mmCIF file of C-alpha atoms in Angstrom:
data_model
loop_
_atom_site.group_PDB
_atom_site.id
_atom_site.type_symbol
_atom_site.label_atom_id
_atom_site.label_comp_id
_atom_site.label_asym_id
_atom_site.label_seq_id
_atom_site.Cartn_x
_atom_site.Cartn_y
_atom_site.Cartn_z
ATOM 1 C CA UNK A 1 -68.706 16.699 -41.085
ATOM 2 C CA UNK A 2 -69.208 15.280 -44.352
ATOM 3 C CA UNK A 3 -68.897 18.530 -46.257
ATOM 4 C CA UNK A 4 -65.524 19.268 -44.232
ATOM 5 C CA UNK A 5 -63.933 16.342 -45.302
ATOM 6 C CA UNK A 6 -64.649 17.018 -48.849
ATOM 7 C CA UNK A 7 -63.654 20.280 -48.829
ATOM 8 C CA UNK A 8 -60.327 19.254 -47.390
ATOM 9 C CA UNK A 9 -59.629 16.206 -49.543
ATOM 10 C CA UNK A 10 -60.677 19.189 -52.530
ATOM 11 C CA UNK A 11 -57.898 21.352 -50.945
ATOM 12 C CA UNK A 12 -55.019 18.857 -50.692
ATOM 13 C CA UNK A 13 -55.639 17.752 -54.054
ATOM 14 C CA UNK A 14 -55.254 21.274 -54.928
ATOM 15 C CA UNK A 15 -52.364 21.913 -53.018
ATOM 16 C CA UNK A 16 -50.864 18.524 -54.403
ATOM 17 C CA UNK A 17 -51.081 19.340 -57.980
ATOM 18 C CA UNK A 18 -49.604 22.257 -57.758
ATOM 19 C CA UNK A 19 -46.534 21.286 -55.589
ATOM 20 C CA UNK A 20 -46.929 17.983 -57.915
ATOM 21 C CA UNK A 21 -47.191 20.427 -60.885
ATOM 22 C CA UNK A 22 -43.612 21.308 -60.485
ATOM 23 C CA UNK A 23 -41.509 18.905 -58.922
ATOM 24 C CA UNK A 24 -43.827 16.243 -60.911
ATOM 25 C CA UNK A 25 -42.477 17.382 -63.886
ATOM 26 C CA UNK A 26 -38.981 18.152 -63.067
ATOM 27 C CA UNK A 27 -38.987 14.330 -61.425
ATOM 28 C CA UNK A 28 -40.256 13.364 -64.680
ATOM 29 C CA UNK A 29 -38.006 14.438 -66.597
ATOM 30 C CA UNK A 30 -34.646 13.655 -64.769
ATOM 31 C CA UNK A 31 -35.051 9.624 -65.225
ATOM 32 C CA UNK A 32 -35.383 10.283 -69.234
ATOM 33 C CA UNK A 33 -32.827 13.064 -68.476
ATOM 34 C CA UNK A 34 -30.379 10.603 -70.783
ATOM 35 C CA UNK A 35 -32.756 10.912 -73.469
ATOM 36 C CA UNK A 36 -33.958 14.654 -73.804
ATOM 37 C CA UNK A 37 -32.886 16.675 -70.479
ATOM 38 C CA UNK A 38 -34.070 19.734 -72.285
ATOM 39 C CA UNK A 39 -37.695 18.704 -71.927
ATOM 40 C CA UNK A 40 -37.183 18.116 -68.621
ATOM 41 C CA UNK A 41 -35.318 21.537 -67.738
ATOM 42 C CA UNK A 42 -38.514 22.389 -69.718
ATOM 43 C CA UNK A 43 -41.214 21.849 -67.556
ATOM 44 C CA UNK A 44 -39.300 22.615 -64.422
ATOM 45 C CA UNK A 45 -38.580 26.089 -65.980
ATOM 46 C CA UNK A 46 -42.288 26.568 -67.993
ATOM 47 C CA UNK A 47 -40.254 26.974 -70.970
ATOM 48 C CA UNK A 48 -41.341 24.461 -73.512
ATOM 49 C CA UNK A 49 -38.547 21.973 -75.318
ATOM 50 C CA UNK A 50 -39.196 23.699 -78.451
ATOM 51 C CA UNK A 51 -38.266 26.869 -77.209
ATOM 52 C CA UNK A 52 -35.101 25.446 -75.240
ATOM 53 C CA UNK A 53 -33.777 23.681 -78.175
ATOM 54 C CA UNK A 54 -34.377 26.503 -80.654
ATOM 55 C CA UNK A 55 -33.094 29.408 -78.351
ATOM 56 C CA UNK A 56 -29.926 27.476 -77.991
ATOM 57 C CA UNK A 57 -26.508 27.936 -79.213
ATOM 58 C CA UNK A 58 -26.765 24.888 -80.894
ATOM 59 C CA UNK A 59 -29.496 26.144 -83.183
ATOM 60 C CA UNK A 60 -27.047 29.565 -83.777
ATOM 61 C CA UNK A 61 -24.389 27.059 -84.950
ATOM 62 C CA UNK A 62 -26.806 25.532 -86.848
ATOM 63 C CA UNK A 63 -28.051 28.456 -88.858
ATOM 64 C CA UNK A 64 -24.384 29.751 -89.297
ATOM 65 C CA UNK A 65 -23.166 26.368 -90.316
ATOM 66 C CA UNK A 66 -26.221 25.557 -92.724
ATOM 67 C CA UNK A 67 -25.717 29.277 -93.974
ATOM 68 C CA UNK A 68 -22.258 28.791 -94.955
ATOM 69 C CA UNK A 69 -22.559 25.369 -96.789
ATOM 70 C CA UNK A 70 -25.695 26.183 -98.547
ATOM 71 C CA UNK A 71 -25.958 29.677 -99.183
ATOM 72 C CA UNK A 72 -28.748 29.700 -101.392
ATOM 73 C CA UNK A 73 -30.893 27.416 -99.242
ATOM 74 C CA UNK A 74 -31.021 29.734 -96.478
ATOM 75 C CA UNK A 75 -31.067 32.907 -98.764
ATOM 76 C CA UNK A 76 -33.532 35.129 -97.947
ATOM 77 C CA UNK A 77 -35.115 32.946 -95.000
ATOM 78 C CA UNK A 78 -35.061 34.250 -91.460
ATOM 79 C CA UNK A 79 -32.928 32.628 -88.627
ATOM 80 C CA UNK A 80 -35.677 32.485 -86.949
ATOM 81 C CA UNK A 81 -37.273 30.247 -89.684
ATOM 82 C CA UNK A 82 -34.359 28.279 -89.988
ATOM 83 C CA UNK A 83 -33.813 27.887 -86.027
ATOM 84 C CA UNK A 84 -37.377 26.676 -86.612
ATOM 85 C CA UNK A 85 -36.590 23.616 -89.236
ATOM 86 C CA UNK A 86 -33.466 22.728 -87.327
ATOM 87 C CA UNK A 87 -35.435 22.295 -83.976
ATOM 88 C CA UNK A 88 -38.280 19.921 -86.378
ATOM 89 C CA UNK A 89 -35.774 17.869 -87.515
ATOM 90 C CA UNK A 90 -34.907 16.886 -83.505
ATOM 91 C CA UNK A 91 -38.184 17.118 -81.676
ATOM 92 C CA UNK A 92 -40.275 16.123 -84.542
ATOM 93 C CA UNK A 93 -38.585 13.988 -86.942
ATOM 94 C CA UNK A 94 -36.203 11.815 -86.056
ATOM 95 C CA UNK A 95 -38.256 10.845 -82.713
ATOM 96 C CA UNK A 96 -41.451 10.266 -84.517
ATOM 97 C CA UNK A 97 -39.994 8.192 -87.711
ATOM 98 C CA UNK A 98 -35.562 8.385 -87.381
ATOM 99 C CA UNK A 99 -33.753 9.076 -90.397
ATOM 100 C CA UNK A 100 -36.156 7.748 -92.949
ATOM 101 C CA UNK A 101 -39.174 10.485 -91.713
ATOM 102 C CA UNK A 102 -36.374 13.016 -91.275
ATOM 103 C CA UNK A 103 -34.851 12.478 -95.188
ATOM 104 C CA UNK A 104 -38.426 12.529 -96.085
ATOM 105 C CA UNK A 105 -39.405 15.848 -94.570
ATOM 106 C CA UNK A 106 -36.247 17.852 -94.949
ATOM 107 C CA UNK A 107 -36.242 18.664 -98.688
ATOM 108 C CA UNK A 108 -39.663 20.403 -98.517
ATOM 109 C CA UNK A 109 -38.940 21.855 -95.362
ATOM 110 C CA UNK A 110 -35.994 23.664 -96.255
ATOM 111 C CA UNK A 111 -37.576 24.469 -100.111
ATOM 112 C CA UNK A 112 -36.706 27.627 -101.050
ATOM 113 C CA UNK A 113 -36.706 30.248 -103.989
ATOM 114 C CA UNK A 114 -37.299 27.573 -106.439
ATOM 115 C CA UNK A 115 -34.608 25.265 -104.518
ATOM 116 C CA UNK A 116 -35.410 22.093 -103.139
ATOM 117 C CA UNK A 117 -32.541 19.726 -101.212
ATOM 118 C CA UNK A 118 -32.209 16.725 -103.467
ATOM 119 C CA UNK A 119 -31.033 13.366 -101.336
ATOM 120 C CA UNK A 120 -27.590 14.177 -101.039
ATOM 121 C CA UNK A 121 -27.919 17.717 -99.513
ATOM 122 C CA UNK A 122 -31.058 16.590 -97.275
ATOM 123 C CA UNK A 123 -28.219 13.690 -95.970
ATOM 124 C CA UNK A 124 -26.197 16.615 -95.230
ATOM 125 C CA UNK A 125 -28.769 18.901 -93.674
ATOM 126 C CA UNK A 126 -29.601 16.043 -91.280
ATOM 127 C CA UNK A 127 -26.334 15.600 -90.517
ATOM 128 C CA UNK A 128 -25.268 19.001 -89.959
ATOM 129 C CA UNK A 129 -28.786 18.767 -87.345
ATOM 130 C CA UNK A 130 -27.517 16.526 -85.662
ATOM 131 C CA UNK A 131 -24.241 17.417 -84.718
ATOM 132 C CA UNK A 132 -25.229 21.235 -83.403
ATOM 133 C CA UNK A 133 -29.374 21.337 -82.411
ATOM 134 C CA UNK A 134 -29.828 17.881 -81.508
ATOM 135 C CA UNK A 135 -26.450 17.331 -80.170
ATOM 136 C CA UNK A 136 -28.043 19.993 -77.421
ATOM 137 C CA UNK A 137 -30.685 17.819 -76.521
ATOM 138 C CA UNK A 138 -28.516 14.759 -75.600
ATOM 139 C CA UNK A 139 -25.694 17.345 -73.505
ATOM 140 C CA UNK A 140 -26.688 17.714 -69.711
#
């Protein structure tokens, strides 16, 4: 009798976590919805924020936008790679340390073929982040 019961408690903790697995995740993220709804659209889907945010539209503006105004910044890189920075500057940056960590990072992130943003440009690179990639992030 004893062994039955364990094996059943086993089971519905089994069958729990993975009902939980989904709908867990999906309830998690629609109370911080206001905050970052793409991480939880994330989980319910199994795609990761990350890949949300830097699949996005927003990112494509990004790239096209940062491509325009500073040509030979993005020279030569990859949209890929630049889809990449944008999205670091969101996830990474700003929640981790705001503007200050963001300034910080964004000059040798975006360092390229000799070039490195000075303030000025990294104020505008931030900027230009947050209207398109992050702007994603905070849209339902």
């Amino acid at each position: 009798m004893k062994n039955w019961r364990v094996l059943a408690l086993t089971l519905l903790v089994a069958v729990l976590a993975a009902c939980g697995g989904s709908s867990g995740a999906a309830g998690s993220g629609g109370p911080s919805s206001g905050a970052t709804p793409t991480a939880g659209a994330s989980a319910a889907g199994g795609t990761s924020a990350f890949d949300l945010m830097h699949d996005s539209e927003a990112a494509a503006a990004f790239v096209t936008a940062l491509r325009a105004q500073f040509p030979a910044l993005a020279a030569g890189r990859s949209d890929t790679a630049l889809r990449d920075d944008g999205t670091h500057i969101c996830l990474d940056d700003l929640p981790k340390g705001g503007d200050r960590l963001a300034l910080t990072r964004i000059p040798p992130r975006f360092a390229h073929g000799g070039i490195t943003p000075d303030q000025p440009t990294a104020g505008a690179i931030l900027a230009l982040a947050r209207s398109t990639v992050c702007a994603a992030a905070s849209t339902p």
